Amino acid sequence: MKKFIIGLWAFFGFVFLAGIVFLILLVNGFLGRIPDMTDLENIDYKFATQVMTSDGKEMGTWSMRQENRVFVDYDSISPNMINALIATEDIRFYDHPGIDLKATLRALVKTGIMGQENAGGGSTITVNS
């Protein structure tokens, strides 16, 4: 029983130290850049989204900028468009609660250990019910 308790404390100590190391790496930018609060509060959406047909014709352009933005109700968006977004952005969207742990861990390994700049990430899609 005494060995079990010592092992349990060792495990908690390891998890605690690993958490501290993770936070140090995160704050110092070794796992990617974290935007500061000013950047998050003042997002500049420079680019519009263009939806193209298979023969290269533009179906529409959507942008966060007021002069080039089209607001639509969720119900008016084609289910095919929603399925296409999910297929390209987060194939396991329906299999996790909002954060894809497998994809997040993959991104941490690829960015933090392997140094790749475009390693993907967890889910960026949210659903408002």
Coordinates of N, CA and C in Angstrom, one line a residue:
M1 N 0.8 -1.2 0.0 CA 0.0 0.0 0.0 C 0.9 1.3 0.0
K2 N 2.0 1.2 0.8 CA 2.9 2.4 0.8 C 3.5 2.7 -0.5
K3 N 3.9 1.6 -1.3 CA 4.5 1.8 -2.6 C 3.4 2.4 -3.6
F4 N 2.2 2.0 -3.4 CA 1.1 2.5 -4.2 C 1.0 4.0 -4.0
I5 N 1.0 4.4 -2.7 CA 0.8 5.9 -2.4 C 2.0 6.7 -2.9
I6 N 3.2 6.1 -2.7 CA 4.4 6.8 -3.3 C 4.3 6.9 -4.8
G7 N 3.9 5.8 -5.4 CA 3.8 5.9 -6.9 C 2.7 6.8 -7.3
L8 N 1.6 6.9 -6.6 CA 0.6 7.9 -6.9 C 1.1 9.3 -6.8
W9 N 1.8 9.6 -5.7 CA 2.4 11.0 -5.6 C 3.4 11.3 -6.7
A10 N 4.2 10.3 -7.0 CA 5.2 10.4 -8.1 C 4.4 10.7 -9.4
F11 N 3.3 10.0 -9.7 CA 2.6 10.3 -10.9 C 2.0 11.7 -10.9
F12 N 1.4 12.1 -9.8 CA 0.9 13.5 -9.7 C 2.0 14.5 -9.8
G13 N 3.1 14.3 -9.3 CA 4.3 15.2 -9.4 C 4.7 15.3 -10.8
F14 N 4.8 14.1 -11.5 CA 5.2 14.1 -12.9 C 4.1 14.9 -13.8
V15 N 2.9 14.7 -13.6 CA 1.8 15.4 -14.3 C 1.9 16.9 -14.0
F16 N 2.1 17.3 -12.8 CA 2.3 18.7 -12.4 C 3.5 19.3 -13.1
L17 N 4.6 18.7 -13.1 CA 5.8 19.2 -13.7 C 5.7 19.3 -15.3
A18 N 5.0 18.2 -15.8 CA 4.8 18.2 -17.2 C 3.9 19.4 -17.6
G19 N 2.9 19.7 -16.8 CA 2.0 20.9 -17.0 C 2.8 22.2 -17.0
I20 N 3.7 22.3 -16.0 CA 4.5 23.5 -15.9 C 5.4 23.7 -17.2
V21 N 6.0 22.6 -17.6 CA 6.9 22.6 -18.8 C 6.0 23.0 -20.0
F22 N 4.8 22.4 -20.1 CA 4.0 22.7 -21.2 C 3.6 24.2 -21.2
L23 N 3.2 24.7 -20.1 CA 2.9 26.2 -20.0 C 4.1 27.1 -20.4
I24 N 5.3 26.7 -19.9 CA 6.5 27.5 -20.3 C 6.7 27.4 -21.8
L25 N 6.6 26.2 -22.4 CA 6.8 26.1 -23.8 C 5.7 27.0 -24.6
L26 N 4.5 26.9 -24.1 CA 3.4 27.6 -24.7 C 3.6 29.1 -24.6
V27 N 3.9 29.6 -23.5 CA 4.0 31.1 -23.2 C 5.2 31.6 -24.0
N28 N 6.3 30.8 -24.1 CA 7.5 31.3 -24.8 C 7.5 31.1 -26.3
G29 N 6.4 30.6 -26.9 CA 6.2 30.5 -28.3 C 6.8 29.2 -28.9
F30 N 7.2 28.3 -28.2 CA 7.8 27.1 -28.7 C 6.8 26.2 -29.4
L31 N 5.5 26.3 -29.0 CA 4.4 25.5 -29.6 C 3.6 26.3 -30.5
G32 N 4.1 27.5 -30.9 CA 3.3 28.3 -31.8 C 3.0 29.7 -31.2
R33 N 2.7 30.6 -32.0 CA 2.4 32.0 -31.5 C 1.0 32.1 -30.9
I34 N 1.0 32.7 -29.7 CA -0.3 33.0 -29.0 C -0.6 34.4 -29.2
P35 N -1.7 34.8 -29.9 CA -2.0 36.2 -30.1 C -2.2 36.9 -28.7
D36 N -1.8 38.2 -28.6 CA -2.1 38.9 -27.4 C -3.6 39.4 -27.4
M37 N -4.1 39.9 -26.3 CA -5.5 40.2 -26.2 C -5.9 41.3 -27.2
T38 N -5.0 42.2 -27.5 CA -5.3 43.3 -28.5 C -5.6 42.7 -29.8
D39 N -4.8 41.7 -30.2 CA -5.0 41.1 -31.5 C -6.4 40.3 -31.5
L40 N -6.7 39.7 -30.4 CA -7.9 38.9 -30.4 C -9.2 39.8 -30.3
E41 N -9.0 41.0 -29.7 CA -10.2 41.9 -29.6 C -10.3 42.7 -30.9
N42 N -9.3 42.9 -31.7 CA -9.4 43.7 -32.9 C -9.0 42.8 -34.2
I43 N -9.7 41.8 -34.4 CA -9.4 40.9 -35.5 C -9.7 41.7 -36.9
D44 N -8.7 41.6 -37.8 CA -8.8 42.2 -39.1 C -9.0 41.1 -40.1
Y45 N -10.2 40.9 -40.6 CA -10.5 39.9 -41.5 C -10.2 40.4 -42.9
K46 N -9.0 40.1 -43.4 CA -8.5 40.7 -44.6 C -9.0 39.9 -45.9
F47 N -9.4 38.7 -45.7 CA -9.6 37.9 -46.8 C -11.1 37.4 -46.9
A48 N -11.6 37.3 -48.1 CA -13.0 36.9 -48.3 C -12.9 35.4 -48.6
T49 N -14.0 34.7 -48.4 CA -14.1 33.3 -48.8 C -14.8 33.2 -50.1
Q50 N -14.2 32.5 -51.1 CA -14.8 32.4 -52.4 C -15.2 30.9 -52.5
V51 N -16.4 30.7 -52.9 CA -16.9 29.4 -53.2 C -17.0 29.2 -54.7
M52 N -16.3 28.2 -55.2 CA -16.2 28.0 -56.7 C -16.9 26.7 -57.1
T53 N -17.4 26.7 -58.3 CA -18.0 25.5 -58.9 C -16.9 24.6 -59.4
S54 N -17.2 23.4 -59.8 CA -16.2 22.4 -60.2 C -15.5 22.9 -61.5
D55 N -16.3 23.7 -62.3 CA -15.7 24.2 -63.6 C -15.0 25.6 -63.4
G56 N -14.8 26.0 -62.1 CA -14.0 27.2 -61.9 C -14.7 28.5 -61.8
K57 N -16.1 28.5 -61.9 CA -16.8 29.7 -61.8 C -17.1 30.0 -60.4
E58 N -17.1 31.3 -60.1 CA -17.4 31.8 -58.7 C -18.9 31.7 -58.4
M59 N -19.2 31.0 -57.3 CA -20.6 30.9 -56.9 C -20.9 32.1 -55.9
G60 N -20.0 32.5 -55.2 CA -20.2 33.6 -54.2 C -18.9 33.9 -53.4
T61 N -18.9 35.1 -52.9 CA -17.8 35.6 -52.0 C -18.4 36.1 -50.7
W62 N -17.8 35.6 -49.6 CA -18.2 36.0 -48.3 C -17.0 36.6 -47.5
S63 N -17.3 37.6 -46.8 CA -16.2 38.3 -46.0 C -16.8 38.8 -44.7
M64 N -15.9 38.9 -43.7 CA -16.3 39.5 -42.4 C -16.4 41.0 -42.5
R65 N -15.8 41.6 -43.5 CA -15.9 43.1 -43.7 C -17.3 43.4 -44.1
Q66 N -17.8 44.5 -43.5 CA -19.2 44.9 -43.7 C -19.5 45.1 -45.2
E67 N -18.6 45.7 -46.0 CA -18.9 46.0 -47.4 C -19.0 44.8 -48.3
N68 N -18.6 43.7 -47.8 CA -18.6 42.5 -48.6 C -19.0 41.3 -47.8
R69 N -20.2 41.4 -47.1 CA -20.6 40.4 -46.3 C -22.1 40.1 -46.6
V70 N -22.4 38.8 -46.6 CA -23.7 38.3 -46.8 C -24.2 37.5 -45.6
F71 N -25.2 38.0 -44.9 CA -25.7 37.3 -43.7 C -26.8 36.4 -44.1
V72 N -26.8 35.2 -43.7 CA -27.8 34.2 -44.0 C -28.2 33.4 -42.7
D73 N -29.4 33.0 -42.7 CA -29.8 32.1 -41.6 C -29.2 30.7 -41.8
Y74 N -28.9 30.0 -40.7 CA -28.3 28.7 -40.8 C -29.2 27.8 -41.6
D75 N -30.5 27.9 -41.4 CA -31.5 27.1 -42.2 C -31.5 27.3 -43.7
S76 N -31.0 28.4 -44.1 CA -30.9 28.7 -45.5 C -29.7 28.2 -46.2
I77 N -28.7 27.7 -45.4 CA -27.5 27.2 -46.0 C -27.7 25.7 -46.4
S78 N -27.3 25.4 -47.6 CA -27.5 24.0 -48.1 C -26.8 23.0 -47.2
P79 N -27.4 21.9 -46.9 CA -26.7 20.8 -46.2 C -25.5 20.3 -46.8
N80 N -25.4 20.4 -48.2 CA -24.2 20.0 -48.9 C -23.0 21.0 -48.6
M81 N -23.3 22.3 -48.4 CA -22.3 23.2 -48.0 C -21.8 22.9 -46.6
I82 N -22.7 22.6 -45.7 CA -22.3 22.3 -44.3 C -21.4 21.0 -44.3
N83 N -21.9 20.0 -45.1 CA -21.1 18.7 -45.1 C -19.8 18.9 -45.8
A84 N -19.7 19.8 -46.8 CA -18.4 20.1 -47.4 C -17.5 20.8 -46.4
L85 N -18.0 21.7 -45.7 CA -17.1 22.4 -44.7 C -16.6 21.4 -43.6
I86 N -17.5 20.6 -43.1 CA -17.1 19.6 -42.1 C -16.1 18.6 -42.7
A87 N -16.3 18.2 -43.9 CA -15.4 17.3 -44.5 C -14.0 17.8 -44.7
T88 N -13.9 19.2 -45.0 CA -12.6 19.7 -45.3 C -11.9 20.3 -44.0
E89 N -12.7 20.7 -43.0 CA -12.2 21.3 -41.8 C -12.0 20.3 -40.6
D90 N -12.9 19.4 -40.5 CA -12.9 18.5 -39.3 C -13.7 17.3 -39.5
I91 N -13.1 16.3 -40.1 CA -13.8 15.1 -40.5 C -14.3 14.3 -39.3
R92 N -13.7 14.5 -38.1 CA -14.3 13.8 -36.9 C -15.2 14.8 -36.1
F93 N -15.8 15.8 -36.7 CA -16.6 16.8 -36.0 C -17.7 16.2 -35.1
Y94 N -18.3 15.1 -35.6 CA -19.4 14.5 -34.9 C -18.9 13.5 -33.8
D95 N -17.6 13.3 -33.8 CA -17.1 12.3 -32.9 C -16.4 12.8 -31.6
H96 N -16.4 14.2 -31.5 CA -15.8 14.8 -30.3 C -16.7 16.0 -29.8
P97 N -16.4 16.4 -28.6 CA -17.3 17.4 -28.0 C -17.0 18.9 -28.4
G98 N -16.1 19.1 -29.4 CA -15.7 20.5 -29.7 C -14.2 20.7 -29.9
I99 N -13.5 19.9 -29.2 CA -12.0 19.9 -29.3 C -11.6 18.5 -29.6
D100 N -11.0 18.3 -30.8 CA -10.5 17.0 -31.2 C -9.1 16.7 -30.6
L101 N -9.1 15.9 -29.5 CA -7.9 15.7 -28.7 C -6.9 15.0 -29.6
K102 N -7.2 14.1 -30.5 CA -6.3 13.4 -31.3 C -5.6 14.4 -32.3
A103 N -6.4 15.3 -32.9 CA -5.8 16.4 -33.8 C -5.0 17.4 -33.0
T104 N -5.4 17.7 -31.8 CA -4.7 18.7 -31.0 C -3.3 18.1 -30.6
L105 N -3.3 16.8 -30.2 CA -2.0 16.2 -29.8 C -1.1 16.1 -31.0
R106 N -1.7 15.7 -32.2 CA -0.9 15.7 -33.4 C -0.3 17.0 -33.7
A107 N -1.0 18.1 -33.6 CA -0.5 19.4 -33.9 C 0.6 19.8 -32.9
L108 N 0.4 19.4 -31.6 CA 1.5 19.7 -30.6 C 2.8 19.0 -31.0
V109 N 2.7 17.7 -31.3 CA 3.8 16.9 -31.7 C 4.5 17.5 -33.0
K110 N 3.7 17.8 -34.0 CA 4.3 18.3 -35.2 C 4.8 19.6 -35.1
T111 N 4.2 20.5 -34.3 CA 4.7 21.9 -34.1 C 5.8 21.9 -33.1
G112 N 5.6 21.3 -31.9 CA 6.5 21.4 -30.8 C 7.8 20.6 -31.0
I113 N 7.6 19.4 -31.5 CA 8.7 18.4 -31.6 C 9.4 18.5 -33.0
M114 N 8.5 18.4 -34.0 CA 9.0 18.3 -35.3 C 9.3 19.7 -36.0
G115 N 8.7 20.7 -35.4 CA 9.0 22.1 -35.9 C 8.2 22.4 -37.2
Q116 N 7.2 21.7 -37.5 CA 6.4 22.0 -38.7 C 5.5 23.2 -38.4
E117 N 5.4 24.2 -39.4 CA 4.6 25.4 -39.2 C 3.1 25.1 -39.5
N118 N 2.8 24.2 -40.4 CA 1.4 24.0 -40.8 C 1.0 22.6 -40.3
A119 N 0.8 22.5 -39.0 CA 0.5 21.1 -38.5 C -1.0 20.9 -38.2
G120 N -1.8 21.8 -38.5 CA -3.3 21.6 -38.2 C -3.5 21.9 -36.8
G121 N -4.6 21.4 -36.3 CA -5.0 21.7 -34.9 C -6.3 20.9 -34.5
G122 N -6.9 21.4 -33.5 CA -8.1 20.8 -33.0 C -9.3 21.3 -33.8
S123 N -10.5 21.2 -33.4 CA -11.6 21.7 -34.1 C -11.7 23.2 -34.0
T124 N -12.0 23.8 -35.1 CA -12.3 25.3 -35.1 C -13.7 25.6 -35.4
I125 N -14.5 24.5 -35.6 CA -15.9 24.7 -36.0 C -16.7 24.7 -34.7
T126 N -17.6 25.6 -34.5 CA -18.5 25.6 -33.4 C -20.0 25.6 -33.8
V127 N -20.8 25.1 -33.0 CA -22.3 25.1 -33.4 C -23.0 25.8 -32.3
N128 N -23.8 26.8 -32.7 CA -24.7 27.5 -31.7 C -26.1 26.9 -31.8
S129 N -26.5 26.3 -30.7 CA -27.8 25.6 -30.7 C -28.9 26.6 -30.4

